[in-house]
């Protein structure tokens, strides 16, 4: 059984002094949300053999804050293909992986689309992902087989957690 956990980067600021989207940094709410999510995943016992991430600044900062809450995580391997990737590209990256438990950290809409492609029948959790995959949210899926076998419709969505599920002040109605 393989487990793939997808973490969307936390909330970034809209810094007018940053010229490139790639260089946008997290805001205070984003740092807090990533740390809360890390703490939650540690408390529920998730572990990761491998971490692969977009090299964008906001993703690196999300992983730093996540690790503050979670504790030690394997060093992330940055893969430029993940930056603003489509679901198809993310699937190709996942199919190249090793180990049993992967954490992939990236961007929307690719992460959301990947979940919806891999999980055809997820009931309420899948519907929540389809409604909105907010920043710093986590979707965890399992599937049988090898990473190279990962394909549309073969995964089961076992967890979808948004920061507001853990702390209401991290919801959309708070700054």
mmCIF file of N, CA and C in Angstrom, residues 2-121:
data_model
loop_
_atom_site.group_PDB
_atom_site.id
_atom_site.type_symbol
_atom_site.label_atom_id
_atom_site.label_comp_id
_atom_site.label_asym_id
_atom_site.label_seq_id
_atom_site.Cartn_x
_atom_site.Cartn_y
_atom_site.Cartn_z
ATOM 1 N N UNK A 2 0.652 2.132 -0.938
ATOM 2 C CA UNK A 2 1.363 3.411 -1.026
ATOM 3 C C UNK A 2 0.465 4.522 -0.498
ATOM 4 N N UNK A 3 1.118 5.527 0.073
ATOM 5 C CA UNK A 3 0.401 6.691 0.586
ATOM 6 C C UNK A 3 1.015 7.942 -0.024
ATOM 7 N N UNK A 4 0.160 8.753 -0.616
ATOM 8 C CA UNK A 4 0.604 10.037 -1.150
ATOM 9 C C UNK A 4 -0.154 11.138 -0.428
ATOM 10 N N UNK A 5 0.604 12.048 0.175
ATOM 11 C CA UNK A 5 0.037 13.186 0.872
ATOM 12 C C UNK A 5 0.393 14.436 0.085
ATOM 13 N N UNK A 6 -0.620 15.229 -0.237
ATOM 14 C CA UNK A 6 -0.423 16.459 -0.994
ATOM 15 C C UNK A 6 -0.676 17.644 -0.078
ATOM 16 N N UNK A 7 0.311 18.503 0.051
ATOM 17 C CA UNK A 7 0.211 19.721 0.859
ATOM 18 C C UNK A 7 0.292 20.915 -0.075
ATOM 19 N N UNK A 8 -0.771 21.713 -0.075
ATOM 20 C CA UNK A 8 -0.718 22.948 -0.842
ATOM 21 C C UNK A 8 0.066 23.970 -0.028
ATOM 22 N N UNK A 9 0.902 24.760 -0.678
ATOM 23 C CA UNK A 9 1.663 25.780 0.040
ATOM 24 C C UNK A 9 0.719 26.654 0.859
ATOM 25 N N UNK A 10 1.239 27.232 1.927
ATOM 26 C CA UNK A 10 0.441 28.089 2.798
ATOM 27 C C UNK A 10 0.245 29.462 2.152
ATOM 28 N N UNK A 11 -0.559 30.266 2.811
ATOM 29 C CA UNK A 11 -0.947 31.580 2.287
ATOM 30 C C UNK A 11 0.260 32.498 2.122
ATOM 31 N N UNK A 12 0.397 33.008 0.910
ATOM 32 C CA UNK A 12 1.491 33.927 0.598
ATOM 33 C C UNK A 12 0.967 35.356 0.600
ATOM 34 N N UNK A 13 1.881 36.273 0.854
ATOM 35 C CA UNK A 13 1.529 37.685 0.798
ATOM 36 C C UNK A 13 1.484 38.167 -0.638
ATOM 37 N N UNK A 14 0.928 39.338 -0.816
ATOM 38 C CA UNK A 14 0.914 39.952 -2.145
ATOM 39 C C UNK A 14 1.857 41.147 -2.106
ATOM 40 N N UNK A 15 3.129 40.839 -2.022
ATOM 41 C CA UNK A 15 4.178 41.845 -1.900
ATOM 42 C C UNK A 15 4.421 42.511 -3.248
ATOM 43 N N UNK A 16 4.109 43.796 -3.332
ATOM 44 C CA UNK A 16 4.285 44.531 -4.578
ATOM 45 C C UNK A 16 5.754 44.693 -4.954
ATOM 46 N N UNK A 17 6.652 44.487 -3.996
ATOM 47 C CA UNK A 17 8.076 44.652 -4.279
ATOM 48 C C UNK A 17 8.695 43.394 -4.886
ATOM 49 N N UNK A 18 7.967 42.296 -4.881
ATOM 50 C CA UNK A 18 8.458 41.057 -5.479
ATOM 51 C C UNK A 18 7.987 41.031 -6.933
ATOM 52 N N UNK A 19 8.924 40.919 -7.826
ATOM 53 C CA UNK A 19 8.607 40.969 -9.259
ATOM 54 C C UNK A 19 8.041 39.656 -9.784
ATOM 55 N N UNK A 20 8.532 38.546 -9.264
ATOM 56 C CA UNK A 20 8.133 37.244 -9.797
ATOM 57 C C UNK A 20 7.230 36.509 -8.812
ATOM 58 N N UNK A 21 6.219 35.839 -9.334
ATOM 59 C CA UNK A 21 5.342 35.000 -8.519
ATOM 60 C C UNK A 21 6.160 33.970 -7.750
ATOM 61 N N UNK A 22 7.176 33.432 -8.382
ATOM 62 C CA UNK A 22 8.042 32.408 -7.802
ATOM 63 C C UNK A 22 8.635 32.852 -6.465
ATOM 64 N N UNK A 23 8.874 34.152 -6.299
ATOM 65 C CA UNK A 23 9.564 34.695 -5.133
ATOM 66 C C UNK A 23 8.643 35.160 -4.008
ATOM 67 N N UNK A 24 7.331 34.997 -4.175
ATOM 68 C CA UNK A 24 6.418 35.446 -3.126
ATOM 69 C C UNK A 24 6.632 34.644 -1.845
ATOM 70 N N UNK A 25 6.621 35.353 -0.709
ATOM 71 C CA UNK A 25 6.849 34.735 0.603
ATOM 72 C C UNK A 25 5.525 34.544 1.339
ATOM 73 N N UNK A 26 5.551 33.689 2.348
ATOM 74 C CA UNK A 26 4.360 33.478 3.184
ATOM 75 C C UNK A 26 4.060 34.719 4.004
ATOM 76 N N UNK A 27 2.782 34.891 4.297
ATOM 77 C CA UNK A 27 2.408 35.909 5.274
ATOM 78 C C UNK A 27 2.318 35.232 6.643
ATOM 79 N N UNK A 28 2.034 36.010 7.680
ATOM 80 C CA UNK A 28 2.015 35.476 9.053
ATOM 81 C C UNK A 28 0.958 34.387 9.209
ATOM 82 N N UNK A 29 -0.212 34.584 8.623
ATOM 83 C CA UNK A 29 -1.279 33.580 8.706
ATOM 84 C C UNK A 29 -0.832 32.279 8.035
ATOM 85 N N UNK A 30 -0.138 32.396 6.925
ATOM 86 C CA UNK A 30 0.352 31.217 6.214
ATOM 87 C C UNK A 30 1.357 30.432 7.034
ATOM 88 N N UNK A 31 2.292 31.145 7.666
ATOM 89 C CA UNK A 31 3.279 30.452 8.517
ATOM 90 C C UNK A 31 2.577 29.710 9.644
ATOM 91 N N UNK A 32 1.610 30.370 10.263
ATOM 92 C CA UNK A 32 0.878 29.741 11.370
ATOM 93 C C UNK A 32 0.097 28.515 10.890
ATOM 94 N N UNK A 33 -0.562 28.636 9.746
ATOM 95 C CA UNK A 33 -1.349 27.520 9.215
ATOM 96 C C UNK A 33 -0.464 26.314 8.898
ATOM 97 N N UNK A 34 0.705 26.551 8.303
ATOM 98 C CA UNK A 34 1.614 25.442 7.973
ATOM 99 C C UNK A 34 2.109 24.752 9.240
ATOM 100 N N UNK A 35 2.410 25.534 10.265
ATOM 101 C CA UNK A 35 2.866 24.940 11.527
ATOM 102 C C UNK A 35 1.762 24.122 12.181
ATOM 103 N N UNK A 36 0.543 24.648 12.189
ATOM 104 C CA UNK A 36 -0.605 23.927 12.753
ATOM 105 C C UNK A 36 -0.837 22.623 12.001
ATOM 106 N N UNK A 37 -0.717 22.672 10.671
ATOM 107 C CA UNK A 37 -0.917 21.454 9.869
ATOM 108 C C UNK A 37 0.171 20.431 10.179
ATOM 109 N N UNK A 38 1.407 20.877 10.302
ATOM 110 C CA UNK A 38 2.488 19.960 10.659
ATOM 111 C C UNK A 38 2.247 19.290 11.996
ATOM 112 N N UNK A 39 1.831 20.063 12.972
ATOM 113 C CA UNK A 39 1.551 19.515 14.306
ATOM 114 C C UNK A 39 0.429 18.480 14.230
ATOM 115 N N UNK A 40 -0.616 18.795 13.464
ATOM 116 C CA UNK A 40 -1.752 17.878 13.332
ATOM 117 C C UNK A 40 -1.325 16.551 12.693
ATOM 118 N N UNK A 41 -0.546 16.627 11.629
ATOM 119 C CA UNK A 41 -0.145 15.381 10.955
ATOM 120 C C UNK A 41 0.771 14.537 11.833
ATOM 121 N N UNK A 42 1.581 15.187 12.668
ATOM 122 C CA UNK A 42 2.388 14.430 13.635
ATOM 123 C C UNK A 42 1.468 13.744 14.647
ATOM 124 N N UNK A 43 0.470 14.473 15.146
ATOM 125 C CA UNK A 43 -0.439 13.923 16.160
ATOM 126 C C UNK A 43 -1.246 12.740 15.646
ATOM 127 N N UNK A 44 -1.594 12.733 14.351
ATOM 128 C CA UNK A 44 -2.363 11.606 13.805
ATOM 129 C C UNK A 44 -1.461 10.484 13.297
ATOM 130 N N UNK A 45 -0.139 10.669 13.432
ATOM 131 C CA UNK A 45 0.793 9.592 13.143
ATOM 132 C C UNK A 45 1.225 9.433 11.700
ATOM 133 N N UNK A 46 1.053 10.448 10.873
ATOM 134 C CA UNK A 46 1.539 10.346 9.495
ATOM 135 C C UNK A 46 3.055 10.432 9.468
ATOM 136 N N UNK A 47 3.650 9.668 8.567
ATOM 137 C CA UNK A 47 5.094 9.768 8.360
ATOM 138 C C UNK A 47 5.363 9.766 6.860
ATOM 139 N N UNK A 48 6.559 10.182 6.502
ATOM 140 C CA UNK A 48 6.917 10.320 5.093
ATOM 141 C C UNK A 48 8.305 9.742 4.862
ATOM 142 N N UNK A 49 8.424 8.920 3.811
ATOM 143 C CA UNK A 49 9.722 8.389 3.403
ATOM 144 C C UNK A 49 10.463 9.400 2.545
ATOM 145 N N UNK A 50 9.693 10.212 1.843
ATOM 146 C CA UNK A 50 10.267 11.080 0.823
ATOM 147 C C UNK A 50 9.414 12.341 0.720
ATOM 148 N N UNK A 51 10.069 13.480 0.547
ATOM 149 C CA UNK A 51 9.372 14.750 0.352
ATOM 150 C C UNK A 51 9.873 15.345 -0.950
ATOM 151 N N UNK A 52 8.943 15.706 -1.810
ATOM 152 C CA UNK A 52 9.288 16.354 -3.075
ATOM 153 C C UNK A 52 8.473 17.635 -3.160
ATOM 154 N N UNK A 53 9.120 18.717 -3.594
ATOM 155 C CA UNK A 53 8.480 20.027 -3.504
ATOM 156 C C UNK A 53 8.839 20.936 -4.665
ATOM 157 N N UNK A 54 7.956 21.844 -4.918
ATOM 158 C CA UNK A 54 8.234 22.954 -5.829
ATOM 159 C C UNK A 54 9.350 23.789 -5.211
ATOM 160 N N UNK A 55 10.202 24.378 -6.032
ATOM 161 C CA UNK A 55 11.268 25.215 -5.486
ATOM 162 C C UNK A 55 10.839 26.655 -5.190
ATOM 163 N N UNK A 56 9.577 26.989 -5.344
ATOM 164 C CA UNK A 56 9.102 28.355 -5.088
ATOM 165 C C UNK A 56 9.364 28.741 -3.634
ATOM 166 N N UNK A 57 9.624 30.008 -3.396
ATOM 167 C CA UNK A 57 9.926 30.507 -2.055
ATOM 168 C C UNK A 57 8.811 30.161 -1.077
ATOM 169 N N UNK A 58 7.561 30.351 -1.465
ATOM 170 C CA UNK A 58 6.450 30.088 -0.545
ATOM 171 C C UNK A 58 6.341 28.613 -0.179
ATOM 172 N N UNK A 59 6.787 27.723 -1.055
ATOM 173 C CA UNK A 59 6.773 26.294 -0.740
ATOM 174 C C UNK A 59 7.885 25.963 0.252
ATOM 175 N N UNK A 60 9.077 26.503 0.025
ATOM 176 C CA UNK A 60 10.184 26.281 0.970
ATOM 177 C C UNK A 60 9.818 26.797 2.351
ATOM 178 N N UNK A 61 9.185 27.954 2.425
ATOM 179 C CA UNK A 61 8.779 28.512 3.717
ATOM 180 C C UNK A 61 7.643 27.709 4.339
ATOM 181 N N UNK A 62 6.757 27.168 3.517
ATOM 182 C CA UNK A 62 5.699 26.287 4.034
ATOM 183 C C UNK A 62 6.327 25.069 4.691
ATOM 184 N N UNK A 63 7.307 24.464 4.032
ATOM 185 C CA UNK A 63 7.978 23.285 4.596
ATOM 186 C C UNK A 63 8.719 23.619 5.890
ATOM 187 N N UNK A 64 9.329 24.780 5.968
ATOM 188 C CA UNK A 64 10.009 25.197 7.204
ATOM 189 C C UNK A 64 9.018 25.295 8.349
ATOM 190 N N UNK A 65 7.904 25.980 8.118
ATOM 191 C CA UNK A 65 6.897 26.134 9.171
ATOM 192 C C UNK A 65 6.241 24.796 9.500
ATOM 193 N N UNK A 66 5.976 23.982 8.478
ATOM 194 C CA UNK A 66 5.411 22.652 8.670
ATOM 195 C C UNK A 66 6.318 21.820 9.580
ATOM 196 N N UNK A 67 7.623 21.853 9.312
ATOM 197 C CA UNK A 67 8.593 21.092 10.110
ATOM 198 C C UNK A 67 8.657 21.587 11.545
ATOM 199 N N UNK A 68 8.408 22.860 11.772
ATOM 200 C CA UNK A 68 8.360 23.387 13.141
ATOM 201 C C UNK A 68 7.263 22.684 13.931
ATOM 202 N N UNK A 69 6.123 22.469 13.295
ATOM 203 C CA UNK A 69 5.015 21.788 13.963
ATOM 204 C C UNK A 69 5.153 20.278 13.975
ATOM 205 N N UNK A 70 5.666 19.729 12.894
ATOM 206 C CA UNK A 70 5.743 18.273 12.732
ATOM 207 C C UNK A 70 6.950 17.665 13.431
ATOM 208 N N UNK A 71 8.062 18.345 13.374
ATOM 209 C CA UNK A 71 9.330 17.772 13.808
ATOM 210 C C UNK A 71 10.146 17.442 12.573
ATOM 211 N N UNK A 72 11.100 16.569 12.718
ATOM 212 C CA UNK A 72 11.994 16.244 11.608
ATOM 213 C C UNK A 72 11.232 15.560 10.476
ATOM 214 N N UNK A 73 11.394 16.096 9.293
ATOM 215 C CA UNK A 73 10.882 15.472 8.075
ATOM 216 C C UNK A 73 12.074 15.257 7.155
ATOM 217 N N UNK A 74 11.996 14.282 6.263
ATOM 218 C CA UNK A 74 13.109 14.104 5.327
ATOM 219 C C UNK A 74 13.356 15.387 4.535
ATOM 220 N N UNK A 75 14.591 15.631 4.194
ATOM 221 C CA UNK A 75 14.911 16.815 3.396
ATOM 222 C C UNK A 75 14.143 16.752 2.081
ATOM 223 N N UNK A 76 13.569 17.876 1.707
ATOM 224 C CA UNK A 76 12.792 17.927 0.470
ATOM 225 C C UNK A 76 13.711 17.925 -0.745
ATOM 226 N N UNK A 77 13.298 17.196 -1.741
ATOM 227 C CA UNK A 77 13.935 17.246 -3.046
ATOM 228 C C UNK A 77 13.114 18.225 -3.872
ATOM 229 N N UNK A 78 13.755 19.305 -4.305
ATOM 230 C CA UNK A 78 13.045 20.278 -5.122
ATOM 231 C C UNK A 78 13.000 19.796 -6.564
ATOM 232 N N UNK A 79 11.824 19.937 -7.156
ATOM 233 C CA UNK A 79 11.637 19.547 -8.551
ATOM 234 C C UNK A 79 10.904 20.689 -9.246
ATOM 235 N N UNK A 80 11.587 21.351 -10.128
ATOM 236 C CA UNK A 80 11.027 22.528 -10.813
ATOM 237 C C UNK A 80 9.736 22.186 -11.561
ATOM 238 N N UNK A 81 9.574 20.939 -11.949
ATOM 239 C CA UNK A 81 8.348 20.560 -12.673
ATOM 240 C C UNK A 81 7.101 20.766 -11.826
ATOM 241 N N UNK A 82 7.235 20.773 -10.502
ATOM 242 C CA UNK A 82 6.073 20.904 -9.621
ATOM 243 C C UNK A 82 5.572 22.341 -9.556
ATOM 244 N N UNK A 83 6.424 23.308 -9.862
ATOM 245 C CA UNK A 83 6.017 24.710 -9.789
ATOM 246 C C UNK A 83 4.884 24.971 -10.781
ATOM 247 N N UNK A 84 3.703 25.292 -10.237
ATOM 248 C CA UNK A 84 2.499 25.583 -11.028
ATOM 249 C C UNK A 84 2.159 24.476 -12.020
ATOM 250 N N UNK A 85 2.445 23.236 -11.649
ATOM 251 C CA UNK A 85 2.264 22.089 -12.547
ATOM 252 C C UNK A 85 0.804 21.702 -12.716
ATOM 253 N N UNK A 86 0.531 21.104 -13.856
ATOM 254 C CA UNK A 86 -0.777 20.500 -14.117
ATOM 255 C C UNK A 86 -0.868 19.175 -13.369
ATOM 256 N N UNK A 87 -2.077 18.640 -13.291
ATOM 257 C CA UNK A 87 -2.271 17.328 -12.672
ATOM 258 C C UNK A 87 -1.477 16.261 -13.427
ATOM 259 N N UNK A 88 -1.387 16.370 -14.734
ATOM 260 C CA UNK A 88 -0.672 15.387 -15.544
ATOM 261 C C UNK A 88 0.816 15.381 -15.198
ATOM 262 N N UNK A 89 1.394 16.569 -15.050
ATOM 263 C CA UNK A 89 2.812 16.653 -14.696
ATOM 264 C C UNK A 89 3.045 16.128 -13.286
ATOM 265 N N UNK A 90 2.172 16.478 -12.357
ATOM 266 C CA UNK A 90 2.306 15.981 -10.979
ATOM 267 C C UNK A 90 2.213 14.458 -10.943
ATOM 268 N N UNK A 91 1.333 13.890 -11.737
ATOM 269 C CA UNK A 91 1.216 12.432 -11.816
ATOM 270 C C UNK A 91 2.515 11.821 -12.330
ATOM 271 N N UNK A 92 3.106 12.405 -13.355
ATOM 272 C CA UNK A 92 4.376 11.900 -13.885
ATOM 273 C C UNK A 92 5.473 11.937 -12.820
ATOM 274 N N UNK A 93 5.530 13.025 -12.055
ATOM 275 C CA UNK A 93 6.522 13.132 -10.982
ATOM 276 C C UNK A 93 6.273 12.054 -9.935
ATOM 277 N N UNK A 94 5.029 11.861 -9.540
ATOM 278 C CA UNK A 94 4.691 10.850 -8.534
ATOM 279 C C UNK A 94 5.055 9.450 -9.019
ATOM 280 N N UNK A 95 4.834 9.177 -10.283
ATOM 281 C CA UNK A 95 5.117 7.848 -10.824
ATOM 282 C C UNK A 95 6.603 7.500 -10.800
ATOM 283 N N UNK A 96 7.462 8.480 -10.628
ATOM 284 C CA UNK A 96 8.912 8.261 -10.582
ATOM 285 C C UNK A 96 9.429 8.001 -9.164
ATOM 286 N N UNK A 97 8.579 8.077 -8.174
ATOM 287 C CA UNK A 97 9.030 8.053 -6.781
ATOM 288 C C UNK A 97 9.315 6.650 -6.279
ATOM 289 N N UNK A 98 9.976 6.611 -5.108
ATOM 290 C CA UNK A 98 10.323 5.369 -4.414
ATOM 291 C C UNK A 98 9.751 5.443 -3.000
ATOM 292 N N UNK A 99 9.821 4.353 -2.276
ATOM 293 C CA UNK A 99 9.337 4.324 -0.900
ATOM 294 C C UNK A 99 7.840 4.095 -0.853
ATOM 295 N N UNK A 100 7.298 4.150 0.348
ATOM 296 C CA UNK A 100 5.870 3.883 0.522
ATOM 297 C C UNK A 100 5.042 5.128 0.814
ATOM 298 N N UNK A 101 5.660 6.144 1.410
ATOM 299 C CA UNK A 101 4.897 7.318 1.864
ATOM 300 C C UNK A 101 5.534 8.597 1.338
ATOM 301 N N UNK A 102 4.845 9.244 0.434
ATOM 302 C CA UNK A 102 5.343 10.441 -0.236
ATOM 303 C C UNK A 102 4.577 11.667 0.242
ATOM 304 N N UNK A 103 5.299 12.748 0.508
ATOM 305 C CA UNK A 103 4.707 14.065 0.731
ATOM 306 C C UNK A 103 5.120 14.929 -0.444
ATOM 307 N N UNK A 104 4.132 15.445 -1.185
ATOM 308 C CA UNK A 104 4.393 16.352 -2.298
ATOM 309 C C UNK A 104 3.817 17.707 -1.928
ATOM 310 N N UNK A 105 4.642 18.751 -2.078
ATOM 311 C CA UNK A 105 4.226 20.096 -1.690
ATOM 312 C C UNK A 105 4.265 20.985 -2.922
ATOM 313 N N UNK A 106 3.114 21.584 -3.230
ATOM 314 C CA UNK A 106 3.047 22.372 -4.448
ATOM 315 C C UNK A 106 1.916 23.368 -4.465
ATOM 316 N N UNK A 107 1.279 23.490 -5.635
ATOM 317 C CA UNK A 107 0.372 24.588 -5.936
ATOM 318 C C UNK A 107 -0.954 24.086 -6.513
ATOM 319 N N UNK A 108 -1.928 24.961 -6.436
ATOM 320 C CA UNK A 108 -3.193 24.743 -7.120
ATOM 321 C C UNK A 108 -3.167 25.493 -8.441
ATOM 322 N N UNK A 109 -3.952 25.078 -9.408
ATOM 323 C CA UNK A 109 -4.998 24.065 -9.347
ATOM 324 C C UNK A 109 -4.499 22.630 -9.546
ATOM 325 N N UNK A 110 -3.209 22.447 -9.784
ATOM 326 C CA UNK A 110 -2.688 21.112 -10.072
ATOM 327 C C UNK A 110 -2.941 20.085 -8.990
ATOM 328 N N UNK A 111 -2.704 20.465 -7.721
ATOM 329 C CA UNK A 111 -2.909 19.493 -6.639
ATOM 330 C C UNK A 111 -4.369 19.060 -6.552
ATOM 331 N N UNK A 112 -5.271 20.032 -6.591
ATOM 332 C CA UNK A 112 -6.703 19.707 -6.535
ATOM 333 C C UNK A 112 -7.095 18.813 -7.705
ATOM 334 N N UNK A 113 -6.664 19.180 -8.898
ATOM 335 C CA UNK A 113 -7.002 18.384 -10.081
ATOM 336 C C UNK A 113 -6.435 16.971 -9.990
ATOM 337 N N UNK A 114 -5.245 16.835 -9.416
ATOM 338 C CA UNK A 114 -4.656 15.504 -9.256
ATOM 339 C C UNK A 114 -5.510 14.638 -8.336
ATOM 340 N N UNK A 115 -5.947 15.189 -7.222
ATOM 341 C CA UNK A 115 -6.819 14.434 -6.312
ATOM 342 C C UNK A 115 -8.083 14.004 -7.044
ATOM 343 N N UNK A 116 -8.708 14.932 -7.760
ATOM 344 C CA UNK A 116 -9.965 14.623 -8.444
ATOM 345 C C UNK A 116 -9.764 13.591 -9.555
ATOM 346 N N UNK A 117 -8.592 13.590 -10.189
ATOM 347 C CA UNK A 117 -8.297 12.575 -11.211
ATOM 348 C C UNK A 117 -8.047 11.201 -10.597
ATOM 349 N N UNK A 118 -7.282 11.166 -9.507
ATOM 350 C CA UNK A 118 -6.898 9.887 -8.910
ATOM 351 C C UNK A 118 -8.030 9.233 -8.126
ATOM 352 N N UNK A 119 -8.925 10.041 -7.576
ATOM 353 C CA UNK A 119 -10.008 9.546 -6.719
ATOM 354 C C UNK A 119 -11.332 9.774 -7.445
ATOM 355 N N UNK A 120 -11.883 8.722 -7.976
ATOM 356 C CA UNK A 120 -13.137 8.860 -8.727
ATOM 357 C C UNK A 120 -14.357 8.797 -7.820
ATOM 358 N N UNK A 121 -14.248 8.051 -6.723
ATOM 359 C CA UNK A 121 -15.396 7.882 -5.835
ATOM 360 C C UNK A 121 -14.925 8.118 -4.416
#
